[in-house]
Amino acid sequence: MEKLYLPEILKGMAITLRHALEGPKGKVFSYPEVEKPRAKVWRGLHVLKRDEEGRERCTSCGLCAVACPAEAITMTSAERTKDEKHLYREEKYASVYEINMLRCIFCGMCEEACPKSAIYLTDRLVDVETNRGSFIYGKDKLVEDVNNRIDITDRQSELQKKAVK
Ligand code: SF4
Ligand code: SF4
């Protein structure tokens, strides 16, 4: 009897039946029409932040890519010219920065590794796509819109908030 796992199967079925009869506990959301609210510290789609003057914070150091366990991040570095000081905060910047959303496991290691407070995960979702190539998110989708800033203060530790200038 024990060998056939019958008692365990019956126990499992009893639990399923009990839950079916009790109905749902808590609030039910009719997704996708109604989305369940997500916490501000929920780990979703990344943002590459700009500083208070609107310049890209990322200096293309590559630490996020090294820290990424899924090897989802790639970038190409470039040198800032003197005419680009209003665009990029540091002398080096990422001319190309890509995250493969099919590889990403939203662990947040990139966020933790960044010494420039340049990359954060947000409470936004990655869009549904119909081809694999569209899941490679470049700067056009990652860099913060200068006119539509994303508040990430809930994600930052007190130490991080003090370090960000
Ligand atoms: S969240 Fe994790 S898996 Fe995704 S890009 Fe960052 S480090 Fe890589
Ligand atoms: S996001 Fe941060 S860690 Fe990644 S390359 Fe830019 S500055 Fe470096």
PDB file of N, CA, C and O in Angstrom, residues 38-47 111 120-125 150-152 155:
ATOM      1  N   ARG A  38       1.544  45.775  -7.972  1.00  0.00           N
ATOM      2  CA  ARG A  38       2.876  45.252  -7.635  1.00  0.00           C
ATOM      3  C   ARG A  38       3.569  46.203  -6.668  1.00  0.00           C
ATOM      4  O   ARG A  38       3.386  47.418  -6.743  1.00  0.00           O
ATOM      5  N   ALA A  39       4.395  45.633  -5.799  1.00  0.00           N
ATOM      6  CA  ALA A  39       5.148  46.459  -4.850  1.00  0.00           C
ATOM      7  C   ALA A  39       6.184  47.284  -5.594  1.00  0.00           C
ATOM      8  O   ALA A  39       6.650  46.876  -6.670  1.00  0.00           O
ATOM      9  N   LYS A  40       6.562  48.418  -5.028  1.00  0.00           N
ATOM     10  CA  LYS A  40       7.570  49.288  -5.642  1.00  0.00           C
ATOM     11  C   LYS A  40       8.929  48.600  -5.708  1.00  0.00           C
ATOM     12  O   LYS A  40       9.794  48.982  -6.485  1.00  0.00           O
ATOM     13  N   VAL A  41       9.129  47.598  -4.865  1.00  0.00           N
ATOM     14  CA  VAL A  41      10.412  46.893  -4.868  1.00  0.00           C
ATOM     15  C   VAL A  41      10.332  45.578  -5.655  1.00  0.00           C
ATOM     16  O   VAL A  41      11.235  44.759  -5.590  1.00  0.00           O
ATOM     17  N   TRP A  42       9.267  45.404  -6.381  1.00  0.00           N
ATOM     18  CA  TRP A  42       9.090  44.233  -7.239  1.00  0.00           C
ATOM     19  C   TRP A  42      10.173  44.249  -8.319  1.00  0.00           C
ATOM     20  O   TRP A  42      10.530  45.317  -8.812  1.00  0.00           O
ATOM     21  N   ARG A  43      10.719  43.099  -8.678  1.00  0.00           N
ATOM     22  CA  ARG A  43      11.833  43.094  -9.635  1.00  0.00           C
ATOM     23  C   ARG A  43      11.327  42.819 -11.045  1.00  0.00           C
ATOM     24  O   ARG A  43      11.152  41.683 -11.444  1.00  0.00           O
ATOM     25  N   GLY A  44      11.101  43.908 -11.773  1.00  0.00           N
ATOM     26  CA  GLY A  44      10.647  43.802 -13.162  1.00  0.00           C
ATOM     27  C   GLY A  44      11.613  44.504 -14.096  1.00  0.00           C
ATOM     28  O   GLY A  44      12.804  44.616 -13.810  1.00  0.00           O
ATOM     29  N   LEU A  45      11.092  44.995 -15.182  1.00  0.00           N
ATOM     30  CA  LEU A  45      11.893  45.620 -16.238  1.00  0.00           C
ATOM     31  C   LEU A  45      12.868  46.683 -15.712  1.00  0.00           C
ATOM     32  O   LEU A  45      12.493  47.561 -14.942  1.00  0.00           O
ATOM     33  N   HIS A  46      14.089  46.601 -16.188  1.00  0.00           N
ATOM     34  CA  HIS A  46      15.152  47.518 -15.758  1.00  0.00           C
ATOM     35  C   HIS A  46      14.950  48.938 -16.297  1.00  0.00           C
ATOM     36  O   HIS A  46      14.299  49.125 -17.315  1.00  0.00           O
ATOM     37  N   VAL A  47      15.602  49.862 -15.631  1.00  0.00           N
ATOM     38  CA  VAL A  47      15.718  51.218 -16.165  1.00  0.00           C
ATOM     39  C   VAL A  47      17.183  51.651 -16.030  1.00  0.00           C
ATOM     40  O   VAL A  47      17.828  51.346 -15.035  1.00  0.00           O
ATOM     41  N   GLU A 111      21.772  45.436 -10.448  1.00  0.00           N
ATOM     42  CA  GLU A 111      21.433  46.613  -9.641  1.00  0.00           C
ATOM     43  C   GLU A 111      22.401  46.733  -8.459  1.00  0.00           C
ATOM     44  O   GLU A 111      22.908  47.809  -8.163  1.00  0.00           O
ATOM     45  N   TYR A 120      18.539  50.016 -12.338  1.00  0.00           N
ATOM     46  CA  TYR A 120      17.613  49.540 -11.304  1.00  0.00           C
ATOM     47  C   TYR A 120      16.545  48.701 -11.970  1.00  0.00           C
ATOM     48  O   TYR A 120      16.191  48.927 -13.135  1.00  0.00           O
ATOM     49  N   LEU A 121      16.028  47.750 -11.217  1.00  0.00           N
ATOM     50  CA  LEU A 121      14.850  47.044 -11.689  1.00  0.00           C
ATOM     51  C   LEU A 121      13.636  47.882 -11.253  1.00  0.00           C
ATOM     52  O   LEU A 121      13.743  48.674 -10.318  1.00  0.00           O
ATOM     53  N   THR A 122      12.539  47.722 -11.935  1.00  0.00           N
ATOM     54  CA  THR A 122      11.355  48.527 -11.614  1.00  0.00           C
ATOM     55  C   THR A 122      10.132  47.617 -11.481  1.00  0.00           C
ATOM     56  O   THR A 122      10.216  46.409 -11.699  1.00  0.00           O
ATOM     57  N   ASP A 123       8.999  48.239 -11.186  1.00  0.00           N
ATOM     58  CA  ASP A 123       7.766  47.454 -11.062  1.00  0.00           C
ATOM     59  C   ASP A 123       7.052  47.312 -12.412  1.00  0.00           C
ATOM     60  O   ASP A 123       5.890  46.932 -12.465  1.00  0.00           O
ATOM     61  N   ARG A 124       7.766  47.614 -13.505  1.00  0.00           N
ATOM     62  CA  ARG A 124       7.150  47.489 -14.837  1.00  0.00           C
ATOM     63  C   ARG A 124       7.347  46.079 -15.394  1.00  0.00           C
ATOM     64  O   ARG A 124       8.263  45.371 -14.997  1.00  0.00           O
ATOM     65  N   LEU A 125       6.510  45.718 -16.342  1.00  0.00           N
ATOM     66  CA  LEU A 125       6.598  44.379 -16.947  1.00  0.00           C
ATOM     67  C   LEU A 125       7.294  44.447 -18.303  1.00  0.00           C
ATOM     68  O   LEU A 125       7.219  45.466 -18.992  1.00  0.00           O
ATOM     69  N   ILE A 150      11.506  57.900 -13.528  1.00  0.00           N
ATOM     70  CA  ILE A 150      11.000  56.752 -12.768  1.00  0.00           C
ATOM     71  C   ILE A 150      11.556  56.826 -11.344  1.00  0.00           C
ATOM     72  O   ILE A 150      12.774  56.874 -11.156  1.00  0.00           O
ATOM     73  N   ASP A 151      10.669  56.871 -10.386  1.00  0.00           N
ATOM     74  CA  ASP A 151      11.081  56.981  -8.986  1.00  0.00           C
ATOM     75  C   ASP A 151      11.521  55.608  -8.472  1.00  0.00           C
ATOM     76  O   ASP A 151      10.722  54.677  -8.412  1.00  0.00           O
ATOM     77  N   ILE A 152      12.788  55.493  -8.124  1.00  0.00           N
ATOM     78  CA  ILE A 152      13.282  54.196  -7.634  1.00  0.00           C
ATOM     79  C   ILE A 152      13.740  54.305  -6.165  1.00  0.00           C
ATOM     80  O   ILE A 152      14.433  53.424  -5.657  1.00  0.00           O
ATOM     81  N   ARG A 155      13.616  51.446  -3.747  1.00  0.00           N
ATOM     82  CA  ARG A 155      14.552  50.328  -3.919  1.00  0.00           C
ATOM     83  C   ARG A 155      15.901  50.609  -3.270  1.00  0.00           C
ATOM     84  O   ARG A 155      16.692  49.697  -3.070  1.00  0.00           O
TER      85      ARG A 155
END
